[in-house]
XYZ file of C-alpha atoms in Angstrom:
645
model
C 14.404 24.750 -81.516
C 14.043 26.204 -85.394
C 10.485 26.641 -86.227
C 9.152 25.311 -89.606
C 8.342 28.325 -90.960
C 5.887 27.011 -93.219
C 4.421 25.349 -89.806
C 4.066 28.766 -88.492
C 2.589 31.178 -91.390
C 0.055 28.291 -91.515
C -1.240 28.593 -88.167
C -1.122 32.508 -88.453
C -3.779 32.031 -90.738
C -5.858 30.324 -89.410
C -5.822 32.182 -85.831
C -2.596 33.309 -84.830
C -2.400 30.571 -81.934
C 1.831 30.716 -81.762
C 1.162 34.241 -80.400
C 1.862 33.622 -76.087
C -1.253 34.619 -74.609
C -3.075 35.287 -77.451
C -6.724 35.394 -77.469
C -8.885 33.637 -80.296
C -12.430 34.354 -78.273
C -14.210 36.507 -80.771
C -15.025 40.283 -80.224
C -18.731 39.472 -79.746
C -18.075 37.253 -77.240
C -15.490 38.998 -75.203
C -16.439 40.571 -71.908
C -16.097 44.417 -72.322
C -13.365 46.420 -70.747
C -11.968 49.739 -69.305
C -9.371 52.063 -70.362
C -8.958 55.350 -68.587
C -6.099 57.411 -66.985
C -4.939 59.692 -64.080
C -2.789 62.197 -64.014
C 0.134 59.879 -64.190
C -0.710 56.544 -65.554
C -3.388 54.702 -68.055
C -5.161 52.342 -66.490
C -5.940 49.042 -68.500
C -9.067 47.550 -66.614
C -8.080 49.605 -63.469
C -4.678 48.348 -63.410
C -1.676 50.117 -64.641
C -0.328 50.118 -68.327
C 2.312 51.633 -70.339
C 1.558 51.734 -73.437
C 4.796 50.223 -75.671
C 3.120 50.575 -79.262
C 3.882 50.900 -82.741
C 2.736 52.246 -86.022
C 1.738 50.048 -88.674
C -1.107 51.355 -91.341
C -2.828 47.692 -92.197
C -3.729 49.452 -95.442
C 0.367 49.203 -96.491
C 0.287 45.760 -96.321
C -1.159 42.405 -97.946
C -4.260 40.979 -95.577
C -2.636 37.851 -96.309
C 0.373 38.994 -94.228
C -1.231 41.119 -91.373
C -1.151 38.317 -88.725
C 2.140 38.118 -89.377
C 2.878 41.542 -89.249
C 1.155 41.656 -85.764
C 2.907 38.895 -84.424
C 6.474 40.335 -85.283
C 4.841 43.161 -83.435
C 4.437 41.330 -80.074
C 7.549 39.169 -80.109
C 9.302 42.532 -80.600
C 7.566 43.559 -77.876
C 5.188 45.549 -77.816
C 1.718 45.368 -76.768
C -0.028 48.116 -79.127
C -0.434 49.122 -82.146
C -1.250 52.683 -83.681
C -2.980 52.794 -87.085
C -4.049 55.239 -89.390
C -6.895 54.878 -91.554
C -7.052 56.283 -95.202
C -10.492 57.897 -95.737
C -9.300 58.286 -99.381
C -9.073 54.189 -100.443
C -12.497 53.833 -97.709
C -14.868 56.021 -99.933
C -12.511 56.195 -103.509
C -15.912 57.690 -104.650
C -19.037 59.393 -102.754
C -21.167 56.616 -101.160
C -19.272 53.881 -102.453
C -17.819 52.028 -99.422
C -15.066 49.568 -99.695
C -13.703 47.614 -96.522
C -12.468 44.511 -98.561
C -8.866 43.279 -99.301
C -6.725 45.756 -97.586
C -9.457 48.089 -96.796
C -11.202 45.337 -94.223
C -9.437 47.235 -91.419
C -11.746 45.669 -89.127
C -10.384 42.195 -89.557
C -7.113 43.771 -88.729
C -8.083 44.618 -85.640
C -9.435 41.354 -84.527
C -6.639 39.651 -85.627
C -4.515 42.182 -83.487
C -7.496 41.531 -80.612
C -6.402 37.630 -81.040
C -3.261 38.363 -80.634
C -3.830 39.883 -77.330
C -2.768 43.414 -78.918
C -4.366 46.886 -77.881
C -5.268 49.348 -80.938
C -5.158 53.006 -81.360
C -7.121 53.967 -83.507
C -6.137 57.242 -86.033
C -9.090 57.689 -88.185
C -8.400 61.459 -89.214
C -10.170 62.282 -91.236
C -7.259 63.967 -92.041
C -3.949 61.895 -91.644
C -0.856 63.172 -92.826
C 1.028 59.829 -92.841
C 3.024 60.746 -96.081
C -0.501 59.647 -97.992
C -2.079 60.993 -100.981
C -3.813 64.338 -99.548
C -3.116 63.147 -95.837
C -6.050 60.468 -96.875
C -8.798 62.938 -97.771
C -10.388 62.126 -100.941
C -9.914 64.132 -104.002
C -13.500 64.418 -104.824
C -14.002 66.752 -101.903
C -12.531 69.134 -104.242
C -15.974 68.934 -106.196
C -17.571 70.233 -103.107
C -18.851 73.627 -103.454
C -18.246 75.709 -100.810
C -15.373 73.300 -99.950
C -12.385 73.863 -97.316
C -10.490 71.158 -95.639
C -9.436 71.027 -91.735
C -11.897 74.161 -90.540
C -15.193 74.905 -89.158
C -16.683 74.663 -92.802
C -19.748 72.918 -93.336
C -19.124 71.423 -96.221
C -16.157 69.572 -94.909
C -17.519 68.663 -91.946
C -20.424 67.524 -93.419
C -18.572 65.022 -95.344
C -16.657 64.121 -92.610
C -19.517 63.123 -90.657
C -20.075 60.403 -93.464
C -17.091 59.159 -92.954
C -17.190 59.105 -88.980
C -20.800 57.666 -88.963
C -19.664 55.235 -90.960
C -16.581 53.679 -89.471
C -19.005 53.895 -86.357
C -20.937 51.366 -87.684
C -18.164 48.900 -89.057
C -15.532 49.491 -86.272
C -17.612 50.554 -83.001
C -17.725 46.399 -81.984
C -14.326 46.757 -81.857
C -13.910 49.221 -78.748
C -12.304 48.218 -75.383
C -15.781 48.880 -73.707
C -17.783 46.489 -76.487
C -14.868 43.842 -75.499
C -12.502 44.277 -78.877
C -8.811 45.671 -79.022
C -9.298 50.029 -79.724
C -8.393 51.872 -76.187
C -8.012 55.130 -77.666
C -8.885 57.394 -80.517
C -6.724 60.305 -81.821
C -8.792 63.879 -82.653
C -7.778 64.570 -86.052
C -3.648 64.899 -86.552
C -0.758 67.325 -85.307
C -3.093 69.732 -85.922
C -1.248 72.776 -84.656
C 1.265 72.730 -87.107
C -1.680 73.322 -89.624
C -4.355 75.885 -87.836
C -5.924 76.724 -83.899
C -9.637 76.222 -85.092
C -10.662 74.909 -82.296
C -14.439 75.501 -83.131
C -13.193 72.637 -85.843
C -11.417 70.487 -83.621
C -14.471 70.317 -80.792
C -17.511 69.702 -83.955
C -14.846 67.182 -85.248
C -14.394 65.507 -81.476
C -18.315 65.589 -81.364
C -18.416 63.369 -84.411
C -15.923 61.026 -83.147
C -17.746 60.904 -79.681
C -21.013 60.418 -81.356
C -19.447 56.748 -82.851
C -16.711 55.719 -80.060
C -16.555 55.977 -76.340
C -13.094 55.204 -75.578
C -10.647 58.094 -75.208
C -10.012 60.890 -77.577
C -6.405 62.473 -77.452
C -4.504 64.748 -79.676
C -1.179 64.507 -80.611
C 1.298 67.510 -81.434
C 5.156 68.813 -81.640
C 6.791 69.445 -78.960
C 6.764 73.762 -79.502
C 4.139 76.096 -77.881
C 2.541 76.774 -81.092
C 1.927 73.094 -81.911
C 0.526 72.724 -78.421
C -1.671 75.687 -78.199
C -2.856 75.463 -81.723
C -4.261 71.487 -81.725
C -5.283 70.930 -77.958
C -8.593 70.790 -76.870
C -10.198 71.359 -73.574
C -11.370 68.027 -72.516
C -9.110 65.892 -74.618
C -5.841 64.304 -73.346
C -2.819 66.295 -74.880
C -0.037 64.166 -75.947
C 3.554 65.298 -78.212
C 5.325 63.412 -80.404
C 9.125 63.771 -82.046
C 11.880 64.288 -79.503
C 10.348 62.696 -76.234
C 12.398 64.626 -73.785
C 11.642 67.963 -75.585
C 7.963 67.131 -76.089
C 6.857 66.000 -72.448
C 9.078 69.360 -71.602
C 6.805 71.076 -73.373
C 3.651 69.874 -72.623
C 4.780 69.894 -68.871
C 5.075 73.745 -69.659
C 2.519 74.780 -71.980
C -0.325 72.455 -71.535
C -2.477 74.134 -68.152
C -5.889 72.970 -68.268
C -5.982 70.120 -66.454
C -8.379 68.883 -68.540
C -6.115 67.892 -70.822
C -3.356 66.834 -68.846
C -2.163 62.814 -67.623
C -0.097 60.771 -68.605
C 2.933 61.448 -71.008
C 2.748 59.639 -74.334
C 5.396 59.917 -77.365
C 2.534 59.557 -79.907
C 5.334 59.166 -83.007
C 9.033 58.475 -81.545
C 10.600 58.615 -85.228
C 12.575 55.794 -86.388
C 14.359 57.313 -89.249
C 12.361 59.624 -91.901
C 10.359 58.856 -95.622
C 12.281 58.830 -98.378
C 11.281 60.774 -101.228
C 11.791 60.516 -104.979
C 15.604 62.804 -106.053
C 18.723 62.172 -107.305
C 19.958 63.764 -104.418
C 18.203 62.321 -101.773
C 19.345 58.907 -100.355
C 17.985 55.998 -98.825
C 17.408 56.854 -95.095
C 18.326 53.944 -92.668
C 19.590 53.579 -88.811
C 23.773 53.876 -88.785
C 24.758 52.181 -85.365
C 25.116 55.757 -83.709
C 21.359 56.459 -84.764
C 20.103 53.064 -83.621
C 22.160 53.778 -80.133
C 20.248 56.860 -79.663
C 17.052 55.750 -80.449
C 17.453 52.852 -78.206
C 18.650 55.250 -75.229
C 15.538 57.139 -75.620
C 13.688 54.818 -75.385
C 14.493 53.307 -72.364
C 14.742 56.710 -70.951
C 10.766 56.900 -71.482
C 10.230 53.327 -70.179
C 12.400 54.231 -67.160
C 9.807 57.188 -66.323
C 7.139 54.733 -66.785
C 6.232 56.560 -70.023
C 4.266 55.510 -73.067
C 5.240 55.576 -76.958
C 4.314 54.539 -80.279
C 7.026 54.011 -82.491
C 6.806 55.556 -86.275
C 6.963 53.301 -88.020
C 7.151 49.900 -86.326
C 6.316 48.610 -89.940
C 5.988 50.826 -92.690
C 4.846 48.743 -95.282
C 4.015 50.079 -99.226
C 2.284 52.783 -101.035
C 0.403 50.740 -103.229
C -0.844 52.677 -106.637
C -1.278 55.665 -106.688
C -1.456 56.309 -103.354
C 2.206 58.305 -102.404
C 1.753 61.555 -101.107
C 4.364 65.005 -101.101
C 5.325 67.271 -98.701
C 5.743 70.965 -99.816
C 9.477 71.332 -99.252
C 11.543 74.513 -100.076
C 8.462 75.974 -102.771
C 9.111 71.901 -104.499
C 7.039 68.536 -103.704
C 9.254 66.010 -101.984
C 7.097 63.358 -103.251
C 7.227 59.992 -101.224
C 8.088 56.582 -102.615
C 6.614 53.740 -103.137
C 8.718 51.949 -100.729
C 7.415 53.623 -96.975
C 9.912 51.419 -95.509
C 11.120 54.338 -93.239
C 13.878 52.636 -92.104
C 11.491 50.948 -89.642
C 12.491 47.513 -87.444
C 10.248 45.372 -89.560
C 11.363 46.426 -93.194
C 8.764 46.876 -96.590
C 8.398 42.829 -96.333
C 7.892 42.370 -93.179
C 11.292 40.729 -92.203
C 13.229 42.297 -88.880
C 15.805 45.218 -89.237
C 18.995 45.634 -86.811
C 16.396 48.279 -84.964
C 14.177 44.863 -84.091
C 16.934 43.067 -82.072
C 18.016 46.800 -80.684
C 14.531 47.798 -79.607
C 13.090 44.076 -78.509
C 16.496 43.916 -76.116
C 15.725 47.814 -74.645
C 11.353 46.774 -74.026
C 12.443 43.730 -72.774
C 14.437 45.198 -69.944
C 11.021 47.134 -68.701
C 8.941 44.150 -68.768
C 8.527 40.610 -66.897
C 11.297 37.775 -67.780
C 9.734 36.033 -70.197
C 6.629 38.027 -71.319
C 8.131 38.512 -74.955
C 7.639 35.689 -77.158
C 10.250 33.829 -79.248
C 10.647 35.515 -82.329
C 9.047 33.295 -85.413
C 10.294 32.153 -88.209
C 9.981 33.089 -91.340
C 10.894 32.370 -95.135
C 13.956 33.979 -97.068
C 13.275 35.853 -100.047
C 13.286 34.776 -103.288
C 15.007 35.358 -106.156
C 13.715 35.191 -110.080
C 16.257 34.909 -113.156
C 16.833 37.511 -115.528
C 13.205 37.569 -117.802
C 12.849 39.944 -120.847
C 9.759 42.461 -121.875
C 8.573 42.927 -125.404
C 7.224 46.812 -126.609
C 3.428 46.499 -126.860
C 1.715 49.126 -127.576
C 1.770 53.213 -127.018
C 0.068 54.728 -124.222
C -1.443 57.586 -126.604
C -3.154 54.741 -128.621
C -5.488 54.199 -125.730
C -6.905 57.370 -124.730
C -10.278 56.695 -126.593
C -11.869 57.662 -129.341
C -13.320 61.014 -128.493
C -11.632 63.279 -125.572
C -13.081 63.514 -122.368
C -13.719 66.766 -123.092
C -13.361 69.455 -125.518
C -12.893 72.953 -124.293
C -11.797 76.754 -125.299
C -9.472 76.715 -121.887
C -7.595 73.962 -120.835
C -9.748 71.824 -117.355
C -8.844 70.365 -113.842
C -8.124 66.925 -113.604
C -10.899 66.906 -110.526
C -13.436 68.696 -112.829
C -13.564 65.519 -114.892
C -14.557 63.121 -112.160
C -10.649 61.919 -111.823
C -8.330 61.535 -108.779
C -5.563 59.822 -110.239
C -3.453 59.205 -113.127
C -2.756 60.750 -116.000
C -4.371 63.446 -118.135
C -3.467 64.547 -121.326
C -3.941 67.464 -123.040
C -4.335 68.364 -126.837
C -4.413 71.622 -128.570
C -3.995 72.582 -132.463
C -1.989 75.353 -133.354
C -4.028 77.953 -135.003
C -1.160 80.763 -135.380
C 3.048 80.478 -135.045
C 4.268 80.432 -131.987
C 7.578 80.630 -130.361
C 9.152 80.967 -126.613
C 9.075 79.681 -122.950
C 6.356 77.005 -122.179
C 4.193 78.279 -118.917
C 1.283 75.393 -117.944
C -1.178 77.077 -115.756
C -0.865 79.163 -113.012
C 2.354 76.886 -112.444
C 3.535 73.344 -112.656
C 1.288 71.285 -110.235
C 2.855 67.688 -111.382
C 5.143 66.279 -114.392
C 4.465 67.386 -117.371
C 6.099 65.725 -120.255
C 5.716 67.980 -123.407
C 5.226 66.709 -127.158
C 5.048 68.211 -130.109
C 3.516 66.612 -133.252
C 3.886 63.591 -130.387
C 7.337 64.003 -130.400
C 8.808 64.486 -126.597
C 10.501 67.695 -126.372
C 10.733 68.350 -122.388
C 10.140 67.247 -119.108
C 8.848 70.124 -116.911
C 8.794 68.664 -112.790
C 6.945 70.413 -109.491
C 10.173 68.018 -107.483
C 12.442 70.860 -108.052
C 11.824 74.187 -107.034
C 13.269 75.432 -110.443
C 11.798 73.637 -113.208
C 13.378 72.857 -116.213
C 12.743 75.531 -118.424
C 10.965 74.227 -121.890
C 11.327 76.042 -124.897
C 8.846 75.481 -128.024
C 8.600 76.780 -131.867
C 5.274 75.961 -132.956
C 3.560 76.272 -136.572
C 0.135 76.642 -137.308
C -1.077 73.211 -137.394
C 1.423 71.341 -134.996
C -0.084 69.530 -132.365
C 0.870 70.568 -128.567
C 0.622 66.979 -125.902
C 0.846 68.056 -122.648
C 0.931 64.696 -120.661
C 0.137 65.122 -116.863
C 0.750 62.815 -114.381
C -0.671 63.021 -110.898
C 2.524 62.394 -108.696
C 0.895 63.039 -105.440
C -1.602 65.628 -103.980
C 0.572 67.417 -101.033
C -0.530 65.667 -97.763
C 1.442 68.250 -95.179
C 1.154 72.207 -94.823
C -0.774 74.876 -95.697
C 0.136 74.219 -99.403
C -2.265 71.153 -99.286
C -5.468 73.231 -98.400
C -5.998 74.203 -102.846
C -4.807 70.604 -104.026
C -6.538 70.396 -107.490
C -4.891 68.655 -110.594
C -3.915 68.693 -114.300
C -3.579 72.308 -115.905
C -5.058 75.184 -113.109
C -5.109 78.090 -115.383
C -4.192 78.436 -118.819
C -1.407 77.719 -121.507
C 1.346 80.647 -123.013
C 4.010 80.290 -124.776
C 6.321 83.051 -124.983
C 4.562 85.105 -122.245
C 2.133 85.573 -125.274
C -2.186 85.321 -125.915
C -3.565 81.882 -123.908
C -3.673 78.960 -126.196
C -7.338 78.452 -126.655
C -8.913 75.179 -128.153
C -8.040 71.622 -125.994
C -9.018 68.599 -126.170
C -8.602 66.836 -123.210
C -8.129 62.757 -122.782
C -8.706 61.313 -118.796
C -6.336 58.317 -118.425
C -6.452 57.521 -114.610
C -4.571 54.093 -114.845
C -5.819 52.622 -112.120
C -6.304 49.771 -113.977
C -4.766 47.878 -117.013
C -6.408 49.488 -120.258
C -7.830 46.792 -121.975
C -5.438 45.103 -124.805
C -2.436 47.696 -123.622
C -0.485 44.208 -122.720
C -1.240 41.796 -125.471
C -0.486 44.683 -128.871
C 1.719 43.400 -131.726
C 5.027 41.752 -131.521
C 6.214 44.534 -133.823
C 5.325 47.769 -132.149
C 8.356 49.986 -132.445
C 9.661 51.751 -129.785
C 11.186 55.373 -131.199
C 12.995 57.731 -128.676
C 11.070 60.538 -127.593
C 7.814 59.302 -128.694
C 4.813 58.116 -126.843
C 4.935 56.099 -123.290
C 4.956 52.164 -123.890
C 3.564 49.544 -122.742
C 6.133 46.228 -122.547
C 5.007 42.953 -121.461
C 6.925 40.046 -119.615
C 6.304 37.067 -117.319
C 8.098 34.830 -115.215
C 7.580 31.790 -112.886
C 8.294 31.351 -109.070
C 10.977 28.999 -108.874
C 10.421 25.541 -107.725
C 10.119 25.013 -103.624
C 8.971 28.194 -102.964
C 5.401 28.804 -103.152
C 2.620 32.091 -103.491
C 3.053 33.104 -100.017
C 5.766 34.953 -97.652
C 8.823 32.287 -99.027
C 7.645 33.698 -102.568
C 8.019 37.311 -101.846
C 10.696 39.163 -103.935
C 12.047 42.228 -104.858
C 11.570 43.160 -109.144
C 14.363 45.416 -110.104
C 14.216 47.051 -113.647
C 17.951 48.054 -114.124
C 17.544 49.737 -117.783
C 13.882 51.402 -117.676
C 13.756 55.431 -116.215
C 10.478 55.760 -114.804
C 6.601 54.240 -115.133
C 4.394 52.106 -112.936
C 4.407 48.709 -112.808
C 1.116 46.149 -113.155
C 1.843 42.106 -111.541
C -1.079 39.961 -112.720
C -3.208 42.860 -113.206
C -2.603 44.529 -109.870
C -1.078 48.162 -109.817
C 2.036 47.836 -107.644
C 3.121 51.428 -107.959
C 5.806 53.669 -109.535
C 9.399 53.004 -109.951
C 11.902 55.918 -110.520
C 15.794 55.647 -111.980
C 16.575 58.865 -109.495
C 16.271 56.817 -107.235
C 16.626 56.028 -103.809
C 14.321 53.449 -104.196
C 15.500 51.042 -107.122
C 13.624 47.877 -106.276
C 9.495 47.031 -105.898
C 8.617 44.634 -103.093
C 6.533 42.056 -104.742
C 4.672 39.924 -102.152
C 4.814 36.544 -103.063
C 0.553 36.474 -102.353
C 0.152 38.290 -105.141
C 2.056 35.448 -107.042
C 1.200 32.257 -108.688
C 2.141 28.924 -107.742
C 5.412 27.721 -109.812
C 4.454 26.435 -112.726
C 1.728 29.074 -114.056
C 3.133 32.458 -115.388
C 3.217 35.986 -113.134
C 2.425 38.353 -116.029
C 4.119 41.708 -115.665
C 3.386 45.030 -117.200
C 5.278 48.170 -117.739
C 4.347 51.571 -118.960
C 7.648 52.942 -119.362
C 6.958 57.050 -119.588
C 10.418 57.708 -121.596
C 11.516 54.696 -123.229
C 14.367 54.470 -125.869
C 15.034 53.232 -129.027
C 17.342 50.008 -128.578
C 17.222 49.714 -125.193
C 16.816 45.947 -123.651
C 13.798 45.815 -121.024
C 14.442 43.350 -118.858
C 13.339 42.253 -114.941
C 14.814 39.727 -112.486
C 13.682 39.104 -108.621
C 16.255 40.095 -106.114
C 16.202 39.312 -102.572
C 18.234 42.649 -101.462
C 16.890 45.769 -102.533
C 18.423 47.784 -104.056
C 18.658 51.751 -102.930
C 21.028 54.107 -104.689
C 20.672 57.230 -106.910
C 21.017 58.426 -110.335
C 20.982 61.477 -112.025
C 17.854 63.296 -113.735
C 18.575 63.135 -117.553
C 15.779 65.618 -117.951
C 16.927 68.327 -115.315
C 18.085 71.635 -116.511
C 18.372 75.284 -115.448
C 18.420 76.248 -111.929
């Protein structure tokens, strides 16, 4: 029988009822439950469960679509689902809570409760996760006293705000309070980062303090992972290479407090991809895809547990991309997290779905996995053009944010995210190598008398070397953009932005006198779509903003058979706005070439979908135009601006 699929995303809606043996009983009405362990096996309710899970993050992905999501999930085959939470996008500012739109994580979980899915919860508050800062918020930098993932009070005393507070909004959802969370993991791989374990048992203390289900930790598979992020009294548990971690927690893991049964806490589908020309699209080949499915039924066969990372990767909306310090660069993720993952960026199944559903459903009674549903094929949009609007420069205000002798942090002036430009008057001539600050913590495209004479990038560990001649009276642009704040190393303990340090040229005096301009982004400035139908667009001038729209096509409508793909084949690089919401950045280097555009953040055909560009190096001439695809697109191209080394 073929499923209406419209049938179908209607009643996931409304309570996910196609779900086999889902439950729609409420949380506050369901009795409360047990989950424990012995050495060997967790116990669900006293009776024995393997835990077959999956990573999806339900801040990477439309509300609108997370029922969905979650039933893919179970007619895959699993029965859990591992989720991080981003502490950053909880608390974007001090106090100020937000748990609406994507950020109602709580809803996610009883939608994954009605679905008759178990939750492990991975609150941090440090994450990793390829996320800006690994999920901490930037304005811990403000923090005196502040250092991140140690017994330091300042941190921890934060953290504790955090804690208490998903406490209070997520305790109902606990096994033992009768909702879908079984486990909670103790902050993340943490021995790859320090052995602070005075930090790791005040940080399980918090976590205790709001949830009584089991804490765990989760590690490599090396001796130094193991010994430096266990805890005594808190189950140990590897991730990576299953075979070599539950080796190595076999060997190096002795108290038996933390010892039962073996759990692959991230069984790695394929890896991020990251923003390079070099760097392609990473995806399962068949030989991958056998492998992966042989390991996997090698840790089923040992009655074994594992979470698969990702099950569904989903986006990184905004701003919200993080870096990993790679080879003294920033491998800087992309907005697609697809990961190569068995439900791809738009929630449709991979060749790793059929693969892995066929391998679980060996392990588990005939006829326990449900049908898979239906769903909608994308959608594709004609060929629509942009028009120039306005210059980015034009909107910085009309005083600076703040006017100093020495250029100032990014974080000093209350922002996160963005972009930041900085203005200084030449008071003497000037000639030789441009140095920004202690060293390149970004992109930082460099004008003179607004004029764009060089691109100088953190991605490469050899920056392109800019050269300036500068007469008294010229004015210097430095425009910053925030590409990520490194989420993974030690590198990400100092993680402040904009210029840290001060300005040479020439290996000369510090260039003293800025004025400095805070242009986070996060929204649309006001006006920088509508500007005049005769802006002109001049090459290495000031980022533009172009405008365009376009309508769904008839018979498909604003919901998962109105999802597409926009692909900008002639633009470089710039973020992209659909009806006001910040979808993220795009990137001509590639891999990624393509933005998923869910079709719920669409009109209706018939009313316009207003899109908005702020191309950061646009060209004289050039044709801006967008069309919806229903393939992405993945492929590289080279860095115009790369030079030197």
């Amino acid at each position: 029988m073929v499923l209406n699929w419209r049938a179908v995303l209607a009643a996931i809606a409304t309570a996910s009822t196609l779900i086999e043996g889902a439950s729609t009983i409420r949380v506050g009405n369901h009795e409360p439950g047990t989950f424990s362990y012995n050495r060997t096996t967790f116990l669900l309710n006293n009776e024995a469960y393997q835990i077959i899970g999956g990573q999806m993050d339900p801040q990477r992905i439309p509300h609108e679509y997370w029922a969905q999501r979650l039933q893919m999930a179970k007619s895959m085959g699993l029965n859990t689902i591992f989720s991080y939470l981003f502490w950053n996008d909880l608390e974007p500012t001090p106090g100020d809570w937000d748990f609406t739109d994507r950020n109602n994580v709580g809803h996610f979980f009883q939608l994954a409760h009605d679905a008759g899915l178990k939750i492990v919860l991975r609150p941090g508050p440090y994450v990793c996760a390829e996320h800006e800062w690994g999920g901490l918020p930037g304005w811990l930098n403000k923090i005196p006293g502040m250092a991140i993932r140690q017994n330091n009070e300042p941190f921890l005393a934060a953290s504790k705000q955090y804690i208490d507070q998903l406490g209070d909004v997520l305790g109902k959802y606990q096994i033992t309070r009768g909702g879908p969370i079984i486990m909670t993991q103790l902050e993340n791989e943490y021995g790859s980062f320090g052995s602070d374990k005075d930090y790791l048992n005040r940080t399980a203390n918090l976590l205790r303090d709001n949830f009584d289900v089991i804490l765990y930790t989760n590690d490599g598979g090396g001796k130094s992972y193991l010994d430096g992020g266990s805890l005594h009294d808190v189950l140990a548990e590897t991730d990576g290479d299953a075979q070599r971690g539950f080796a190595a927690r076999d060997k190096y893991v002795t108290d038996p407090t933390m010892l039962g049964p073996q759990l692959d806490g991230e069984y790695y589908t394929t890896w991020l991809d990251v923003w390079g020309s070099n760097y392609t699209h990473r995806q399962m080949d068949a030989a991958a895809l056998k492998k992966a499915s042989s390991d996997l039924d090698w840790v089923l066969s040992g009655k074994n547990s594992f979470s698969l990372y990702m099950f569904h990767g989903g986006t990184n909306w905004a701003f919200d991309a993080g870096a990993i310090w790679d080879k003294e660069a920033a491998a800087v993720a992309t907005t697609s997290y697809d990961y190569g993952a068995p439900l791809d960026e738009s929630g449709r199944p991979s060749a790793a779905y059929e693969a892995f559903r066929t391998t679980i459903a060996k392990h588990v009674p005939a006829g326990s996995i449900p049908k898979v549903p239906a769903f909608p094929p994308l959608t594709t949009v004609p060929k629509f053009s942009f028009k120039s609007a306005s210059g980015l420069f034009d909107f910085k205000g009309d005083s600076p944010t703040a006017s100093t002798v020495y250029p100032v942090t990014m974080d000093s002036l209350d922002q996160i995210r963005g972009f930041i430009l900085y203005e200084h008057t030449v008071t003497e001539d000037v000639e030789g190598v441009l140095a920004v600050g202690d060293q390149p913590r970004d992109r930082v495209l460099v004008y003179v008398n607004e004029v764009r004479v060089g691109v100088i990038d953190r991605i490469y560990k050899y920056p392109a070397t800019v050269k300036v001649t500068l007469k008294e009276g010229d004015k210097l642009s430095l425009l910053i953009e925030n590409m990520a704040r490194i989420d993974a190393g030690q590198r990400m303990v100092e993680q402040i932005k904009g210029i840290v340090g001060n300005v040479t040229v020439g290996g000369g005096e510090s260039l003293i006198g800025w004025e400095t301009y805070s242009m986070p982004l996060t929204e649309l400035p006001e006006g920088a779509a509508e500007g005049t139908d005769d802006y002109e667009v001049k090459d290495n001038q000031q980022p533009a903003f172009f405008r365009g729209s376009f309508e769904l096509p008839q018979g498909v409508q604003n919901d998962m058979s109105g999802d597409t793909f926009l692909s900008l084949p002639n633009n470089y690089k710039g973020v992209v706005w659909v009806n006001n919401r910040l979808i993220g950045r795009y990137w001509a280097i590639g891999p990624q070439q393509s933005l998923y555009i869910p079709g719920v953040y669409l009109n209706a055909p018939g009313t316009a979908n207003e899109v908005v560009l702020l191309e950061l190096e646009p060209s004289t001439g050039t044709e801006i135009v967008g069309e919806g695809i229903a393939e992405r697109k993945w492929f590289n191209s080279p860095d115009k601006n790369l030079s030197g080394k």
